[in-house]
mmCIF file of C-alpha atoms in Angstrom:
data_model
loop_
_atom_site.group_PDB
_atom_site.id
_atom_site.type_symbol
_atom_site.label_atom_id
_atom_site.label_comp_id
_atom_site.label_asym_id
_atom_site.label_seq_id
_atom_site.Cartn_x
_atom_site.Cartn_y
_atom_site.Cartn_z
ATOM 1 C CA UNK A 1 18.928 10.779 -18.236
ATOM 2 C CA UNK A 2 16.082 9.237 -16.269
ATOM 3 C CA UNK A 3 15.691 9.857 -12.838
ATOM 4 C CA UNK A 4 15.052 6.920 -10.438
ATOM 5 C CA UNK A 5 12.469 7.659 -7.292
ATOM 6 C CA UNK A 6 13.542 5.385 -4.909
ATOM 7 C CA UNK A 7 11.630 3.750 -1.890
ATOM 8 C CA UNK A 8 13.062 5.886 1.114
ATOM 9 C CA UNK A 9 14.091 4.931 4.315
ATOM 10 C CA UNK A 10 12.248 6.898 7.178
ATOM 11 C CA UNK A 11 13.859 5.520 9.872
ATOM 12 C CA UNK A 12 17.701 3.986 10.426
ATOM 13 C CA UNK A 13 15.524 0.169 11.526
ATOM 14 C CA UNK A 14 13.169 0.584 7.996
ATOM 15 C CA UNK A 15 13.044 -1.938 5.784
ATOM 16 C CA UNK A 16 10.147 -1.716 3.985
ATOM 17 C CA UNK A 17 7.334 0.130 3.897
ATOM 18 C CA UNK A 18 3.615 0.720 2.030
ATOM 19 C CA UNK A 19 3.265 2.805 -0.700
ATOM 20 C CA UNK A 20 -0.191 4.215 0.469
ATOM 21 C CA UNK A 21 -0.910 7.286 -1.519
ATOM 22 C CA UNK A 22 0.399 8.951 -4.813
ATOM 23 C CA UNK A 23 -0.065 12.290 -4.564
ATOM 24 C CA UNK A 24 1.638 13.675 -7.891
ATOM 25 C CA UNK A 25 -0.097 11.654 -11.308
ATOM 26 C CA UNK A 26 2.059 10.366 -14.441
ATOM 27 C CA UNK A 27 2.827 13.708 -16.361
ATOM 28 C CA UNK A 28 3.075 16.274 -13.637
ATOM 29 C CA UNK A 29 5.636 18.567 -13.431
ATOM 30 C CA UNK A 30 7.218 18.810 -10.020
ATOM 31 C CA UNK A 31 9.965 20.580 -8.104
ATOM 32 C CA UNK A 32 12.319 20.098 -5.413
ATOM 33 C CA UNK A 33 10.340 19.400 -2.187
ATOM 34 C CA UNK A 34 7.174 19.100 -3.498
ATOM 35 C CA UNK A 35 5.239 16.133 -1.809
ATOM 36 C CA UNK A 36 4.811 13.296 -3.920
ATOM 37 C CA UNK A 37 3.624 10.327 -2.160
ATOM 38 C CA UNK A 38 2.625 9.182 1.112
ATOM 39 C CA UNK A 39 4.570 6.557 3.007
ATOM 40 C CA UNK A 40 3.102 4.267 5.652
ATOM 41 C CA UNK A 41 5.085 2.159 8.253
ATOM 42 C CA UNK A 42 4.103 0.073 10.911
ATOM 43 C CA UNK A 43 5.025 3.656 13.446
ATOM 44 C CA UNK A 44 4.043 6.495 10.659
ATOM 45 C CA UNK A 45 2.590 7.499 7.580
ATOM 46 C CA UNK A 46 5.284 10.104 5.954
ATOM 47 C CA UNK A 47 5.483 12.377 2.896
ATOM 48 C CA UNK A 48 7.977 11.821 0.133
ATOM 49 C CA UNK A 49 9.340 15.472 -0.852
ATOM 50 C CA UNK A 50 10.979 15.387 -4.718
ATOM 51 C CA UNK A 51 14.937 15.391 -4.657
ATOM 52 C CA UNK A 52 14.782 17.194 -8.130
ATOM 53 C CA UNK A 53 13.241 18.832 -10.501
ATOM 54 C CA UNK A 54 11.407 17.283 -13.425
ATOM 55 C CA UNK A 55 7.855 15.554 -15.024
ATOM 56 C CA UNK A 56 6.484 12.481 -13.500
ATOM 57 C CA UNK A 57 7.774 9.707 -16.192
ATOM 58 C CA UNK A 58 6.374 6.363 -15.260
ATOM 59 C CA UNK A 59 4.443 5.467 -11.700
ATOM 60 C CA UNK A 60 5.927 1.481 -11.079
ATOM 61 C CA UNK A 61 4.530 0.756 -7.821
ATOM 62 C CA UNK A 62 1.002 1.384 -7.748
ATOM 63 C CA UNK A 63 -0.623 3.282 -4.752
ATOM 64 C CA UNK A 64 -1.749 0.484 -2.185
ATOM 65 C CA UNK A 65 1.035 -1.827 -2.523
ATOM 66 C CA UNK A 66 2.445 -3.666 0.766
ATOM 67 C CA UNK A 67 5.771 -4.234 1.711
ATOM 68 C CA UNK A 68 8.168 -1.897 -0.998
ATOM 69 C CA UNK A 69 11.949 -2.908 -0.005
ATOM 70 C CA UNK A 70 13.808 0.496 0.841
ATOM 71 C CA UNK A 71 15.860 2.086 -2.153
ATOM 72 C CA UNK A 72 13.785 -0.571 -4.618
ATOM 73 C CA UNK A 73 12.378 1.987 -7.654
ATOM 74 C CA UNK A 74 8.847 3.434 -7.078
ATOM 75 C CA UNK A 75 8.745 5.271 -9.839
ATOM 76 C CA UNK A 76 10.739 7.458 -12.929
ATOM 77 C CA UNK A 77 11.180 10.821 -13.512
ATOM 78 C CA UNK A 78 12.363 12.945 -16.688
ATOM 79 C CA UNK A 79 14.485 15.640 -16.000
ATOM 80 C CA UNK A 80 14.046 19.255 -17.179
ATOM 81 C CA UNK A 81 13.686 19.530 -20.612
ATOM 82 C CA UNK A 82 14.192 15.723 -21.597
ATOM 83 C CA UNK A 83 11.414 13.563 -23.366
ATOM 84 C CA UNK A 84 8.655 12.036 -20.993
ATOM 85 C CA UNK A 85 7.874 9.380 -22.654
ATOM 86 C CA UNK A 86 11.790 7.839 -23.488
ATOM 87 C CA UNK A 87 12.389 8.223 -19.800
ATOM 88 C CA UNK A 88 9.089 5.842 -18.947
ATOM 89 C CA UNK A 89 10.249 3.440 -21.349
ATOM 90 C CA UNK A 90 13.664 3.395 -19.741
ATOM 91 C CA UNK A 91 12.496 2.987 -16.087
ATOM 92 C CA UNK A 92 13.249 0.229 -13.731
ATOM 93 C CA UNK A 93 10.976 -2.732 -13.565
ATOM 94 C CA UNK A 94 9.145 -2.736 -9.892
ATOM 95 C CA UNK A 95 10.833 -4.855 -7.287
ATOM 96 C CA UNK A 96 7.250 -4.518 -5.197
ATOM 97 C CA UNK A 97 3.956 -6.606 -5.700
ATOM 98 C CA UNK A 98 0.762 -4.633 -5.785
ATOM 99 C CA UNK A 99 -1.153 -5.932 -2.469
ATOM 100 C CA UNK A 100 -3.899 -7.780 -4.009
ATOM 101 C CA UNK A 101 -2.518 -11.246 -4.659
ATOM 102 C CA UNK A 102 -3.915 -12.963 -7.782
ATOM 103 C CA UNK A 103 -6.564 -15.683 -6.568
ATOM 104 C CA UNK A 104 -5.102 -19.174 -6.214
ATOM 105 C CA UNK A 105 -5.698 -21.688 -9.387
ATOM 106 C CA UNK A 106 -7.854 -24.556 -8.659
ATOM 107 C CA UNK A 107 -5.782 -27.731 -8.104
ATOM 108 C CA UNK A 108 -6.450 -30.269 -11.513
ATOM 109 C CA UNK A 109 -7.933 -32.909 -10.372
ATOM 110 C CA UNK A 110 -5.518 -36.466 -11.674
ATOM 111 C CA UNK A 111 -7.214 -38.159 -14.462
ATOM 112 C CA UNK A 112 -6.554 -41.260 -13.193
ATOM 113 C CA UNK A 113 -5.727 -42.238 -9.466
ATOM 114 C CA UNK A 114 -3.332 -45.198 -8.341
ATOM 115 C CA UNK A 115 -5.783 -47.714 -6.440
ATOM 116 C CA UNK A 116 -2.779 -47.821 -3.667
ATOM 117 C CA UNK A 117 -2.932 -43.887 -3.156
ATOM 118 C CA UNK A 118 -6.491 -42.149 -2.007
ATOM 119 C CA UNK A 119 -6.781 -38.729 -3.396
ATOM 120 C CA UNK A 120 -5.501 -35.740 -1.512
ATOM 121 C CA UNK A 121 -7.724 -33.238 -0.103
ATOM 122 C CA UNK A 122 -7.532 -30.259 -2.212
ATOM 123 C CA UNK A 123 -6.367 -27.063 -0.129
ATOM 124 C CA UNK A 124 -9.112 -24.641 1.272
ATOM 125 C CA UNK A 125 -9.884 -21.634 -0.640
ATOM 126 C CA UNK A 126 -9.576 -18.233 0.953
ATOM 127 C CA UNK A 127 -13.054 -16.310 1.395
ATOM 128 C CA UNK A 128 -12.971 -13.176 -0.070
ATOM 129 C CA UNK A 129 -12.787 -10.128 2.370
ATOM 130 C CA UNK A 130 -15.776 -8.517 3.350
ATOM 131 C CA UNK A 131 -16.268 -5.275 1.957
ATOM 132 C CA UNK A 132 -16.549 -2.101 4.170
ATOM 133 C CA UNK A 133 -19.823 -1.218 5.182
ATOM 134 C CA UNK A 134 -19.422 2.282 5.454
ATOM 135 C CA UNK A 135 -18.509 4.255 2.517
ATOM 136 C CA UNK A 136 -18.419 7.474 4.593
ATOM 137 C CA UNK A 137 -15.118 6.513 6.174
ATOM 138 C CA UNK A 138 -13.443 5.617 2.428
ATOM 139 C CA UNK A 139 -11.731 7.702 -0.375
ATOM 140 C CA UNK A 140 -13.452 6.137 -3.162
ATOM 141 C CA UNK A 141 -10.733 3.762 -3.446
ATOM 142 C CA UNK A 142 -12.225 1.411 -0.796
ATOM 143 C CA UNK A 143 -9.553 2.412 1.557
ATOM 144 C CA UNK A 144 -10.674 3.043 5.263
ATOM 145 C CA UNK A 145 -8.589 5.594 7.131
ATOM 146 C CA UNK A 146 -7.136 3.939 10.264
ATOM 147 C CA UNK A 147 -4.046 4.534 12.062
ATOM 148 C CA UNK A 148 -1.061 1.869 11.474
ATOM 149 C CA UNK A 149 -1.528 0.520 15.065
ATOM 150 C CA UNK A 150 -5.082 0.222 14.636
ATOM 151 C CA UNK A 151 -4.812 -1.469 11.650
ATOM 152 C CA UNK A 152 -2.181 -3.782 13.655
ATOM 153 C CA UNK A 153 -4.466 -4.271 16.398
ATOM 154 C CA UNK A 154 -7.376 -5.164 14.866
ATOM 155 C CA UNK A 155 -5.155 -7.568 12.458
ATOM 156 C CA UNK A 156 -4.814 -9.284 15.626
ATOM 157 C CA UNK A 157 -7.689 -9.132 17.483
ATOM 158 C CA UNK A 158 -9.490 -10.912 14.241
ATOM 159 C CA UNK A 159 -11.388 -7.452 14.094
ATOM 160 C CA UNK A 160 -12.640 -5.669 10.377
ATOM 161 C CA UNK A 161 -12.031 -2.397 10.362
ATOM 162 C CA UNK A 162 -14.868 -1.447 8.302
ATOM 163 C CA UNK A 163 -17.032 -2.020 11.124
ATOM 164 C CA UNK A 164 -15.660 0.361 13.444
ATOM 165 C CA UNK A 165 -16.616 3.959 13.328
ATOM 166 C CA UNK A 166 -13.564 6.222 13.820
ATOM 167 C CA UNK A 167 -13.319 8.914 16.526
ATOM 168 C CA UNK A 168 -10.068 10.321 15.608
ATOM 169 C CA UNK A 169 -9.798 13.564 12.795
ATOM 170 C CA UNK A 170 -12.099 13.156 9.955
ATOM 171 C CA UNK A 171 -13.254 9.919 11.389
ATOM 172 C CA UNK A 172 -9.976 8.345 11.006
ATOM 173 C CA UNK A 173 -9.797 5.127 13.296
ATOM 174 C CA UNK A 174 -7.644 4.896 15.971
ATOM 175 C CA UNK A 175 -6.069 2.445 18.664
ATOM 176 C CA UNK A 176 -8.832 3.763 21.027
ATOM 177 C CA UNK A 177 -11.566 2.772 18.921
ATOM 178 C CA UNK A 178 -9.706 -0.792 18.670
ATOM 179 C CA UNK A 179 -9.285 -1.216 21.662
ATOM 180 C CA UNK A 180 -13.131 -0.272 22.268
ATOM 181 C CA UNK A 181 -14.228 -2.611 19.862
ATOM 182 C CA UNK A 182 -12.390 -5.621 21.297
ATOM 183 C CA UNK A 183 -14.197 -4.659 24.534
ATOM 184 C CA UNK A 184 -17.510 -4.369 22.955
ATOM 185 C CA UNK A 185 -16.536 -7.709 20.988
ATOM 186 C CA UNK A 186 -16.041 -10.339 23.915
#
């Protein structure tokens, strides 16, 4: 029978949390406390240790993904000697969205307008993010490595991370470096 990964809860106040790292791939074998995934909250990033023993069936929340509901499915695993692929095909569907929204559909514009009524203004489109400027601080996966309260604080200073350069281990950003930026910035 299938085993369900669930979403865990790393504190007794979590509710959700961001799936921010797979560390085990679709078809690896794994065994009791081995680290599968990385966890981040808006305190900690955490590792998720394997409950049991088995083969990575199906991944169903994709690493990046915002917001995962605790105890919602994050992924299926086959137990020890059953068949990989049944398992994947009798996973849970993901509760979680990945955390790139799909871009917003143009409005249709009416055909034909009431003389009465003028014409709404159609709804401002979202600029696309800015991409990082330095690939040095990224994993390949366009990620920049920044604390949880960093990312917070620049969120609400208006700030982009990708043009702050990190002081913390392996150039990770920090609250510091925030904090120096915001400084810097007015």
């Amino acid at each position: 029978m299938p085993i369900n990964i669930l979403m865990p809860a790393l504190s007794p106040t979590m509710e959700k949390g961001n799936l921010a790292k797979w560390l085990k791939k679709e078809g690896d074998k794994v065994k009791s406390g081995d680290v599968i995934a990385e966890i981040e909250t808006d305190k900690a990033t955490m590792e998720v240790e394997a409950v049991d023993e088995g083969t990575i069936a199906k991944i169903l929340v994709p690493e990046g993904t915002q917001d995962v509901a605790v105890n919602d499915v994050i992924a299926v695993m086959a137990g020890d000697g059953e068949d990989v692929k049944a398992a994947a095909g009798a996973g849970a569907a993901p509760a979680a969205k990945p955390a790139q929204a799909p871009a917003p559909k143009p409005a249709a514009a009416p055909t034909a307008a009431p003389a009465s009524k003028p014409a709404a203004p159609a709804p401002p489109q979202a600029a696309p993010a800015p991409a990082p400027q330095a690939a040095a601080k990224t994993n390949g996966h366009a990620r920049i490595f920044s604390s949880p309260l960093a990312r917070r604080l620049a969120r609400d200073a208006g700030i982009d991370l990708g043009r702050i350069n990190g002081t913390g281990p392996h150039g990770r950003i920090i609250a510091r470096d925030v904090e120096e930026a915001k400084s810097g910035k007015a």
